Short mmCIF file of C-alpha atoms in Angstrom, two decimals:
data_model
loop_
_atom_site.label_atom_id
_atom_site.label_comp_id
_atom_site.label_asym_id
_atom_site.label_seq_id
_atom_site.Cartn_x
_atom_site.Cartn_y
_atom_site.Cartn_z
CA UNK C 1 -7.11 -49.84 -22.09
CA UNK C 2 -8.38 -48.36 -25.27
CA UNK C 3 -9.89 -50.49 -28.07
CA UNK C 4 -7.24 -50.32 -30.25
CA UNK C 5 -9.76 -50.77 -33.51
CA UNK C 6 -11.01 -46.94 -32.66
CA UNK C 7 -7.60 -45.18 -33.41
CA UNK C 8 -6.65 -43.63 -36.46
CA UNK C 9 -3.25 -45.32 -37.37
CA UNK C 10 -0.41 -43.08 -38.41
CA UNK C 11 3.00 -44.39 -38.99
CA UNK C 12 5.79 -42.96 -36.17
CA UNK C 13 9.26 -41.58 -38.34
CA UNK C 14 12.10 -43.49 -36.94
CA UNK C 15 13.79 -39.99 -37.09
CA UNK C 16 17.53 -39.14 -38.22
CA UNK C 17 17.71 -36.83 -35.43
CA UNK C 18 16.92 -39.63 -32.94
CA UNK C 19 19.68 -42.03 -34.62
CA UNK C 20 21.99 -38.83 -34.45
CA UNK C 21 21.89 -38.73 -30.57
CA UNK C 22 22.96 -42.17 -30.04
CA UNK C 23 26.62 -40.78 -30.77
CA UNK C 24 26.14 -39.34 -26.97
CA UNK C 25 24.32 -41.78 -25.35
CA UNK C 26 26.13 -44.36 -22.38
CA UNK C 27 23.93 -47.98 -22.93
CA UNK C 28 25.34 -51.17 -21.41
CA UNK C 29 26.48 -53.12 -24.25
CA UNK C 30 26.31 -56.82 -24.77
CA UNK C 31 28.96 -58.64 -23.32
CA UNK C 32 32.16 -59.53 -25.75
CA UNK C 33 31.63 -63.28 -26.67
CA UNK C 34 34.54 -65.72 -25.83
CA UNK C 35 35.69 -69.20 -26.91
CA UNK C 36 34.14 -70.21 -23.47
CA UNK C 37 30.51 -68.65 -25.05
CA UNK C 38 30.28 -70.96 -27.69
CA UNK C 39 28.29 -73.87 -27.18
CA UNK C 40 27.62 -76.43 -30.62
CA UNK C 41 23.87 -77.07 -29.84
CA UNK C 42 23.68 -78.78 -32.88
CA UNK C 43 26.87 -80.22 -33.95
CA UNK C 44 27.37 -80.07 -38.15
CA UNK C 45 24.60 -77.41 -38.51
CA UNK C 46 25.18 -73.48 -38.43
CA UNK C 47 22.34 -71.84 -36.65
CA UNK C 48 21.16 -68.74 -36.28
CA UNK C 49 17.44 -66.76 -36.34
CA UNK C 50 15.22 -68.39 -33.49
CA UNK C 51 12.35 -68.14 -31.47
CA UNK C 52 10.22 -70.19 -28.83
CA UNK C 53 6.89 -71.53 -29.32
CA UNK C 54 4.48 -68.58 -27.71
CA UNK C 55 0.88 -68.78 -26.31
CA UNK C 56 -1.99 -66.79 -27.73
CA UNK C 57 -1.39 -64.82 -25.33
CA UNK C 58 2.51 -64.41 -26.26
CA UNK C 59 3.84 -66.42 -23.09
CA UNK C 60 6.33 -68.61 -23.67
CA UNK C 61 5.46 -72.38 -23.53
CA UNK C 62 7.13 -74.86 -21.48
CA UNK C 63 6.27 -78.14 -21.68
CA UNK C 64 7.83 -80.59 -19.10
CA UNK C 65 10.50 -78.42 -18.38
CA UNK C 66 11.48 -77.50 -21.74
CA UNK C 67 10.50 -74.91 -23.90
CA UNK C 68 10.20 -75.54 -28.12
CA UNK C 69 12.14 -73.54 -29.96
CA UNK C 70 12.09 -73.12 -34.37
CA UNK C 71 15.98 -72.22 -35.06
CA UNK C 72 16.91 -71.27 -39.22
CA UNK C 73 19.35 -74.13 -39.95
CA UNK C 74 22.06 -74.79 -42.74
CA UNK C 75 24.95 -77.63 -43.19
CA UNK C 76 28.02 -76.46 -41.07
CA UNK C 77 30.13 -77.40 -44.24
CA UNK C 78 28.21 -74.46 -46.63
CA UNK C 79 30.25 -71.19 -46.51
CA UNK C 80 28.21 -68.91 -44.25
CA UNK C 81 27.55 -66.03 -46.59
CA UNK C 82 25.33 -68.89 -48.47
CA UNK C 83 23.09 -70.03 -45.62
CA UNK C 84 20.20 -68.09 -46.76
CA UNK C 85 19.96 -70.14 -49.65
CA UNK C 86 19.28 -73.49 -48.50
CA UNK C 87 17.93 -72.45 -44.91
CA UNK C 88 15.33 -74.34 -43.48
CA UNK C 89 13.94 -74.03 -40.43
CA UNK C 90 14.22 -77.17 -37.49
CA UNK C 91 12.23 -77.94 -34.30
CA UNK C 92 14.65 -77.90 -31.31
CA UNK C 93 14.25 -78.24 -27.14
CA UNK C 94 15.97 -76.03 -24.76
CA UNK C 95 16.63 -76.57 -21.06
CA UNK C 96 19.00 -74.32 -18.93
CA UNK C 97 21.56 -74.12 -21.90
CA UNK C 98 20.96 -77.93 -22.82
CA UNK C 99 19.28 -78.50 -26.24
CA UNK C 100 17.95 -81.43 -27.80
CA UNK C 101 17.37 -81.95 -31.97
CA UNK C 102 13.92 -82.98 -32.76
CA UNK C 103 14.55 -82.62 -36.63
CA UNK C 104 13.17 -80.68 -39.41
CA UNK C 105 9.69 -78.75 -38.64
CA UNK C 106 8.50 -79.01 -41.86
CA UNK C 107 8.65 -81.89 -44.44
CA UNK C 108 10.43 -81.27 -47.04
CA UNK C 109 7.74 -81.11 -50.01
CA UNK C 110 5.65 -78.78 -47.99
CA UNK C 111 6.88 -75.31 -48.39
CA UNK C 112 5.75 -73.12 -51.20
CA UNK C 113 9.14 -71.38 -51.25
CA UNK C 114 12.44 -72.86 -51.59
CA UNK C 115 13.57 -71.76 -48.57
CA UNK C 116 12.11 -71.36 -45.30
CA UNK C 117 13.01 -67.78 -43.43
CA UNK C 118 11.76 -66.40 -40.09
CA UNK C 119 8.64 -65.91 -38.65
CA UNK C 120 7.17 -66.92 -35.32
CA UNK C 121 4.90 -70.03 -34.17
CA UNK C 122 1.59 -70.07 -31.16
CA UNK C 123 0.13 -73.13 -29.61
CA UNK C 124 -2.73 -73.55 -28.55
CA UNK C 125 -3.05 -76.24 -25.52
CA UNK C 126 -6.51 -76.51 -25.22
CA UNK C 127 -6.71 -77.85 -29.01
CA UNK C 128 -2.69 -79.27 -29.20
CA UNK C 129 -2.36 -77.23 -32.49
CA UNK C 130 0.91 -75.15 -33.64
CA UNK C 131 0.36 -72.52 -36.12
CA UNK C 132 3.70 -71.68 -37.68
CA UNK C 133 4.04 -67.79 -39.60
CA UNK C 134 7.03 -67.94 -41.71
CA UNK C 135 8.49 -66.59 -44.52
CA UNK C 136 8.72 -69.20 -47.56
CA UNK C 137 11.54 -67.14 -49.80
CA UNK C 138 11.89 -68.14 -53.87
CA UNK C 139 9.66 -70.71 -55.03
CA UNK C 140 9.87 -74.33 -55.01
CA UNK C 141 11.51 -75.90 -57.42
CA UNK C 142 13.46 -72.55 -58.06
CA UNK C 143 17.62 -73.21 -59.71
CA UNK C 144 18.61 -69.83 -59.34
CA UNK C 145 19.53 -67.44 -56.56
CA UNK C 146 16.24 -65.40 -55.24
CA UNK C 147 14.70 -62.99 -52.76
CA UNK C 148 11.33 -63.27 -53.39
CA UNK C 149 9.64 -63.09 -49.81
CA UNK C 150 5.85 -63.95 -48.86
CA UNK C 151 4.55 -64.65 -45.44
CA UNK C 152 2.96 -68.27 -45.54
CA UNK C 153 1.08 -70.02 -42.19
CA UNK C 154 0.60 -74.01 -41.51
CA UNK C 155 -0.66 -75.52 -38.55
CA UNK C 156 -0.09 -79.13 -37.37
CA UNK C 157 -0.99 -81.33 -34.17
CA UNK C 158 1.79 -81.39 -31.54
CA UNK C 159 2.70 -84.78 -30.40
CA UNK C 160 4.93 -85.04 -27.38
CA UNK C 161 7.43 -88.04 -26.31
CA UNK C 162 9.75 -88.66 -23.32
CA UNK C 163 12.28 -87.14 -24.72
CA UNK C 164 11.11 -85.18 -28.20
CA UNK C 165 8.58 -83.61 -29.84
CA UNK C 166 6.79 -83.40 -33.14
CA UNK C 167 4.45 -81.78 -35.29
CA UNK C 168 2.44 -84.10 -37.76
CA UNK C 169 -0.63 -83.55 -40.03
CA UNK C 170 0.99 -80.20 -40.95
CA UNK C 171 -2.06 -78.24 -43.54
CA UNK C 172 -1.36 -77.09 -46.56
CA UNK C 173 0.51 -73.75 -46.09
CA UNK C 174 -1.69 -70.50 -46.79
CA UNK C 175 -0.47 -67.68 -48.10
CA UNK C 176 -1.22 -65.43 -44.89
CA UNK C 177 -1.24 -61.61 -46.92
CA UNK C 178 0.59 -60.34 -50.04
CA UNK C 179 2.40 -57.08 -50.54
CA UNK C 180 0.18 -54.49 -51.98
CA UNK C 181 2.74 -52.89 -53.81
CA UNK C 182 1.40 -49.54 -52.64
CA UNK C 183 2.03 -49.61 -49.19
CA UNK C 184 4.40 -52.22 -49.32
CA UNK C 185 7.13 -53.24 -51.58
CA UNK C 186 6.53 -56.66 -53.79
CA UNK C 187 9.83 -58.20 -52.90
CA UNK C 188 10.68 -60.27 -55.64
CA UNK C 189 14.46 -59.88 -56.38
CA UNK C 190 16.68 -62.29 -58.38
CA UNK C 191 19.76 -60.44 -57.13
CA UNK C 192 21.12 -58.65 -54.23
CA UNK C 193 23.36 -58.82 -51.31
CA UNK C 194 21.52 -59.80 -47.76
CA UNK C 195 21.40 -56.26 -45.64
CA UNK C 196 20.47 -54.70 -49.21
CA UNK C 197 17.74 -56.55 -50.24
CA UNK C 198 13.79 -55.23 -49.77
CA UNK C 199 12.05 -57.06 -47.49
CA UNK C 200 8.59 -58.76 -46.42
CA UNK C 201 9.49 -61.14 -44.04
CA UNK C 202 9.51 -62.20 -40.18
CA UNK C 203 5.95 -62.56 -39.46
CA UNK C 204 5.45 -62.17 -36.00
CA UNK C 205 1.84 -62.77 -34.04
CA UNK C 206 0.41 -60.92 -31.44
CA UNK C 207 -2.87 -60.61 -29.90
CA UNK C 208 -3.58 -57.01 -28.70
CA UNK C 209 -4.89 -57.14 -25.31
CA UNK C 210 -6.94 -54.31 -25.00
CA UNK C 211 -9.04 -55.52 -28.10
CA UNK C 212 -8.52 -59.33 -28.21
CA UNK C 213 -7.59 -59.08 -31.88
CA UNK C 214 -4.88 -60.99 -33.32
CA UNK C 215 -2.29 -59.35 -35.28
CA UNK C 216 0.75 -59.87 -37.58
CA UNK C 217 3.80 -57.47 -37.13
CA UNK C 218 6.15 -58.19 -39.94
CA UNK C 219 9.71 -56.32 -41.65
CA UNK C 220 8.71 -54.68 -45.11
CA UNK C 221 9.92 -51.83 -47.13
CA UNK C 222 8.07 -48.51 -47.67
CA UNK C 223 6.73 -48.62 -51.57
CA UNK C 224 6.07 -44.76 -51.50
CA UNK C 225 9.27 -44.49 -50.28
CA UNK C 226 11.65 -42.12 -52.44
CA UNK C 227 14.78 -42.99 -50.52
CA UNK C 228 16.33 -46.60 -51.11
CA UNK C 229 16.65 -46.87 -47.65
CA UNK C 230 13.03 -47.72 -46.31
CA UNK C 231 12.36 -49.97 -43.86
CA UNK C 232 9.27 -50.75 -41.98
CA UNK C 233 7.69 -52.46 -39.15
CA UNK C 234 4.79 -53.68 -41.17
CA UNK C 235 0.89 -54.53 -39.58
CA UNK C 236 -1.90 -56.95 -40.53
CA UNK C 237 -4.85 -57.40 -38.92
CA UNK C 238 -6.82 -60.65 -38.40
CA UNK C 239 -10.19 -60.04 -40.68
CA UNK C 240 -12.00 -62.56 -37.75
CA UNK C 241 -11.73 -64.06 -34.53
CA UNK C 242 -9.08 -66.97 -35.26
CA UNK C 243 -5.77 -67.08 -36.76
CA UNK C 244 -6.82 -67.33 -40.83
CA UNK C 245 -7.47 -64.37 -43.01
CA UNK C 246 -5.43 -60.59 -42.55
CA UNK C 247 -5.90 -57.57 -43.77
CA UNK C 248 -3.20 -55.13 -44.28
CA UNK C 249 -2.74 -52.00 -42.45
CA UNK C 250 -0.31 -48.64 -42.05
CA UNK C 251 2.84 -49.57 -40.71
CA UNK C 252 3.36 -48.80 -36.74
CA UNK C 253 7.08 -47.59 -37.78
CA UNK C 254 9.25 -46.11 -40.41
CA UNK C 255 13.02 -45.55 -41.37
CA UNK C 256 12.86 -43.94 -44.24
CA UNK C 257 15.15 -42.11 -45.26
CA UNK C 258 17.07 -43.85 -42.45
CA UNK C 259 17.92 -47.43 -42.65
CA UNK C 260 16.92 -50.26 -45.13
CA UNK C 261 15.64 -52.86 -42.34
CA UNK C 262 14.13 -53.31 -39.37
CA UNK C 263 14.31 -56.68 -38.84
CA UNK C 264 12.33 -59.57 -36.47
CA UNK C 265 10.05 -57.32 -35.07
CA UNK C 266 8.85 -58.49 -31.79
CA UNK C 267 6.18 -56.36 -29.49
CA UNK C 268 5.79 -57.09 -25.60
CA UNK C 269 2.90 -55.53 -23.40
CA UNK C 270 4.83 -54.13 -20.10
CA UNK C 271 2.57 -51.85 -17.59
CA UNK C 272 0.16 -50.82 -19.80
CA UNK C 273 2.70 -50.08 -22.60
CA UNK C 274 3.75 -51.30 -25.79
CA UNK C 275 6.72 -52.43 -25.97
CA UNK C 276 8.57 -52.64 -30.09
CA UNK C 277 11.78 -54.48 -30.70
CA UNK C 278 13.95 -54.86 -34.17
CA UNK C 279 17.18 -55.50 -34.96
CA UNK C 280 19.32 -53.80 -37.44
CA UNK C 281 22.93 -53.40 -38.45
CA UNK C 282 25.32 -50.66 -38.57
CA UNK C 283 25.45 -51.11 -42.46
CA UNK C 284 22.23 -50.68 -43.27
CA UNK C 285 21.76 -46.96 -42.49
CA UNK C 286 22.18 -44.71 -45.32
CA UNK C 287 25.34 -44.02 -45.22
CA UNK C 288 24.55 -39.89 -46.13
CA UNK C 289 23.09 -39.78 -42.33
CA UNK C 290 23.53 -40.58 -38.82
CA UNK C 291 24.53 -44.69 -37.88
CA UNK C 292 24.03 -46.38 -35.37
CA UNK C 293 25.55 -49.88 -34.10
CA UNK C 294 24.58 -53.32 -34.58
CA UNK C 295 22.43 -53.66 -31.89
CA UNK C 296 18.72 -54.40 -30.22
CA UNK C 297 16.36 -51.29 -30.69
CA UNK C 298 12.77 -50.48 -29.86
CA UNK C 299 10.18 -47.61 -29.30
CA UNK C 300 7.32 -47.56 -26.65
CA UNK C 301 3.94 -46.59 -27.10
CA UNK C 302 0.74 -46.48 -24.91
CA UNK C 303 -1.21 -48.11 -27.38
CA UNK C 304 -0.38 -50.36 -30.59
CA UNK C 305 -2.30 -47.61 -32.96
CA UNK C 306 0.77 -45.29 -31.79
CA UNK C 307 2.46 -42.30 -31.29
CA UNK C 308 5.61 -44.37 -30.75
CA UNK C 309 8.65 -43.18 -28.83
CA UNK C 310 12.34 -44.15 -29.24
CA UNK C 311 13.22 -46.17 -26.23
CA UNK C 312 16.43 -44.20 -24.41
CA UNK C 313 15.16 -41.21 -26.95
CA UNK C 314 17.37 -42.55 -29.71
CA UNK C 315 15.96 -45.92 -30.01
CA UNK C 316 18.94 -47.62 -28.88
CA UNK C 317 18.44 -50.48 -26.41
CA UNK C 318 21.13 -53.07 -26.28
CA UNK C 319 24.03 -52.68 -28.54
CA UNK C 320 27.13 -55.32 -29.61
CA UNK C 321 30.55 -53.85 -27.86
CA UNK C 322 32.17 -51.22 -29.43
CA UNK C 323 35.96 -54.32 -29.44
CA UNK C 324 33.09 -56.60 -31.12
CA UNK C 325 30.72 -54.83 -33.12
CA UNK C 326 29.05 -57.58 -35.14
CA UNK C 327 29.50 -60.72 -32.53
CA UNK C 328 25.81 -61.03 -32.07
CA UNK C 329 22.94 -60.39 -33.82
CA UNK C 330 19.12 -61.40 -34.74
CA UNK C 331 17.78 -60.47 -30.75
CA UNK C 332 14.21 -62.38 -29.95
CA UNK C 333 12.96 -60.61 -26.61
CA UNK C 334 11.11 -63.07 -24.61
CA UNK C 335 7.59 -62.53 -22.54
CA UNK C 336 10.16 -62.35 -19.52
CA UNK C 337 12.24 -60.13 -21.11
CA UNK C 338 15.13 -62.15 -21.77
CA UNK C 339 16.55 -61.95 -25.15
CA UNK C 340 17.98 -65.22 -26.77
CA UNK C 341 19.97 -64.28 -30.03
CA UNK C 342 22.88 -66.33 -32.33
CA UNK C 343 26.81 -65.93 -32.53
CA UNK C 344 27.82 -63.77 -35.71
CA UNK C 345 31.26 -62.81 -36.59
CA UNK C 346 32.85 -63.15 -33.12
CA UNK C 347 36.55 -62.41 -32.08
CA UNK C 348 37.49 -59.95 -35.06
CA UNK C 349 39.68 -58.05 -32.70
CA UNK C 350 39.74 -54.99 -34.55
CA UNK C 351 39.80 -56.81 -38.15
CA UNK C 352 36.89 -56.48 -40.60
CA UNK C 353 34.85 -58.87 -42.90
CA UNK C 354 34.07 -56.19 -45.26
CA UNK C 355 37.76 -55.66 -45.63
CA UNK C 356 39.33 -59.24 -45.03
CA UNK C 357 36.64 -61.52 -46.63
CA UNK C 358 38.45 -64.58 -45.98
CA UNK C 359 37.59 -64.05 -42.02
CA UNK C 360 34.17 -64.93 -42.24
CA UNK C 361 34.74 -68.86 -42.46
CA UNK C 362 37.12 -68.62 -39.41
CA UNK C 363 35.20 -66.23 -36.95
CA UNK C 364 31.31 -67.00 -37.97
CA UNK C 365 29.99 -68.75 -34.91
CA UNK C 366 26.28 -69.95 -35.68
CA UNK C 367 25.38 -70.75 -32.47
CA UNK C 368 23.06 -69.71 -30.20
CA UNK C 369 24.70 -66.80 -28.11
CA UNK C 370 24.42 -66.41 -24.35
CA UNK C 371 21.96 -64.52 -23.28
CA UNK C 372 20.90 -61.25 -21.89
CA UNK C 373 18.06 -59.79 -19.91
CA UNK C 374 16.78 -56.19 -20.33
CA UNK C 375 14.40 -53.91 -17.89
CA UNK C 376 11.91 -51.45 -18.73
CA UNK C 377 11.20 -48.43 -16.95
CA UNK C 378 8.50 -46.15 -18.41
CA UNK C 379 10.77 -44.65 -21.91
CA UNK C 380 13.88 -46.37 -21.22
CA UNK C 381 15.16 -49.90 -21.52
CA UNK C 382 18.63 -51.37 -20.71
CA UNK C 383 20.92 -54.18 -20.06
CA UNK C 384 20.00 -55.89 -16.93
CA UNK C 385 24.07 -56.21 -15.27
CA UNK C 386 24.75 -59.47 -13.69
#
């Protein structure tokens, strides 16, 4: 494989003629969630972004049988629309289904932000330390509503029980990079609705075999962008040969002109290929274009520097079902290809929040959803069918 340091990076359009075609495209949806789908994993807690703990390498870890997983966490009692704001983010087990609460990942006092958003979190076995990327959102001590985003990283020593786990001795977070506001937008907002809001959030790491350098993928908006709807899939490169210091780069993909956010990037090496997941929502696509559904989407490339291709052509992969368009969403694809994701607005029948409000109290699940497995196949990815 190519050293990946040696090519010129030049950002690949996520192009409105590529979102046009999905309109005639046949993908296997995501199954319609049912009463029988919902599972409480944490009973009097809404959940909903997660991801495992990965390897350097980006393998999932398992350790004795079950593998950690960092879920975004609010009361069950706070109305769902305002689970952003007090979001924090908790350490969790998972086992066939079965999960077990091992409390709050961070202490309280720690984070720089006053909330704690996505991101993604490596171990390393042969030292027993976690390194957590996350997004720390507002700043501590903040009384007012804000959407201030910066990508933060701690590390702490794992400690395992009989039946638990822990993280103690967490450092002092570091800010990992800042937005340039050239490249990419300085999110600081006071106001805004979520699905409208800029972004620079959702660190995720991976280390590019065909170098050995460890990067940061991350969602951002375009701040040369002259259309409002600009998301990226922003890059940062690590400056050495460890996990501290990043340097930021050209983003691998762009919607501009096309949708407002390409969320929770996550990129998987498959055959020699690059593999690039986000998820998005039907709602935040300008609305002047082509749409496409809530759903799992992702281009291909044969090396992380790009060209990238839209998976299927369109850069469709796994959508919600047409009966249940926003049932699922926030899609984490796993080194085996599984993809673990959390229980939206389930069971709308043909009803809408947007129009009927008062529905999202009664239909928001916030648990984790069941999950599905996808296959690759050169330029195309799809639903594996039980």
């Amino acid at each position: 494989m190519p050293d990946s340091t040696t090519v010129t990076r030049v950002t690949t359009a996520w192009s409105r003629q590529a979102v046009a075609a999905i309109g005639g495209q046949q993908v296997r949806s995501i199954p319609v969630i049912g009463p029988d789908d919902l599972h409480d994993a944490l009973p009097g807690y809404q959940l909903w972004d997660s991801w495992p703990f990965e390897t350097l390498q980006g393998a999932t870890v398992v350790l004795g049988g079950w593998t950690p997983w960092v879920v975004m966490c609010a009361p069950r009692d706070i109305h769902p629309d305002l689970r952003h704001d007090i979001a924090r983010l908790r350490l969790m087990l998972e086992r066939g289904g079965t999960w077990r609460d091992c409390g709050y990942l961070l202490p309280e006092d720690l984070n720089p932000g006053s909330r704690e958003w996505a991101g993604s979190t490596v171990y390393d076995a042969a030292s027993g330390r976690v390194t957590l990327f996350y997004t720390a959102t507002g700043r501590r001590g903040d009384s007012g509503r804000s959407f201030e985003q910066r990508l933060f990283q701690t590390s702490g020593k794992l400690e395992v029980s009989a039946d638990s786990i822990r993280v103690t001795g967490w450092s002092e977070p570091a800010e990992s990079l800042a937005a340039d506001g050239k490249t990419y937008v300085i999110v600081n907002q006071t106001v805004g609705e979520p699905g409208f809001i800029k972004g620079f959030r959702d660190p995720f790491h991976f280390r590019d075999p065909a170098d050995g350098a460890h990067y940061l993928l991350f969602t951002a908006s375009d701040a040369a962008a002259e259309s409002a709807f600009n998301g990226v899939v922003g890059l940062a490169r690590a400056t050495g040969n460890d996990l501290n210091g990043w340097s930021l780069l050209p983003p691998l993909v762009s919607a501009n002109g096309v949708n407002n956010e390409l969320e929770r990037p996550v990129l998987r090496v498959r055959d020699g290929r690059y593999y690039l997941f986000w998820s998005t929502q039907r709602r935040t696509f300008d609305p002047s274009g082509p749409t496409g559904p809530n759903g799992l989407y992702g281009m291909v490339a044969d090396r992380l520097a790009g060209p990238w291709r839209p998976l299927n052509g369109t850069g469709l992969v796994a959508p919600n079902p047409a009966e249940e368009p926003v049932q699922t969403y926030s899609w984490w694809v796993m080194d085996n290809l599984e993809v673990a994701g959390f229980v939206d607005n389930w069971g709308l029948k043909g009803r809408s929040v947007a129009e009927q409000p008062e529905l999202v109290l009664s239909t928001f699940g916030g648990v984790p959803a069941p999950r599905f497995r996808i296959a690759l196949d050169g330029e195309t990815a799809q639903i594996v069918s039980e």
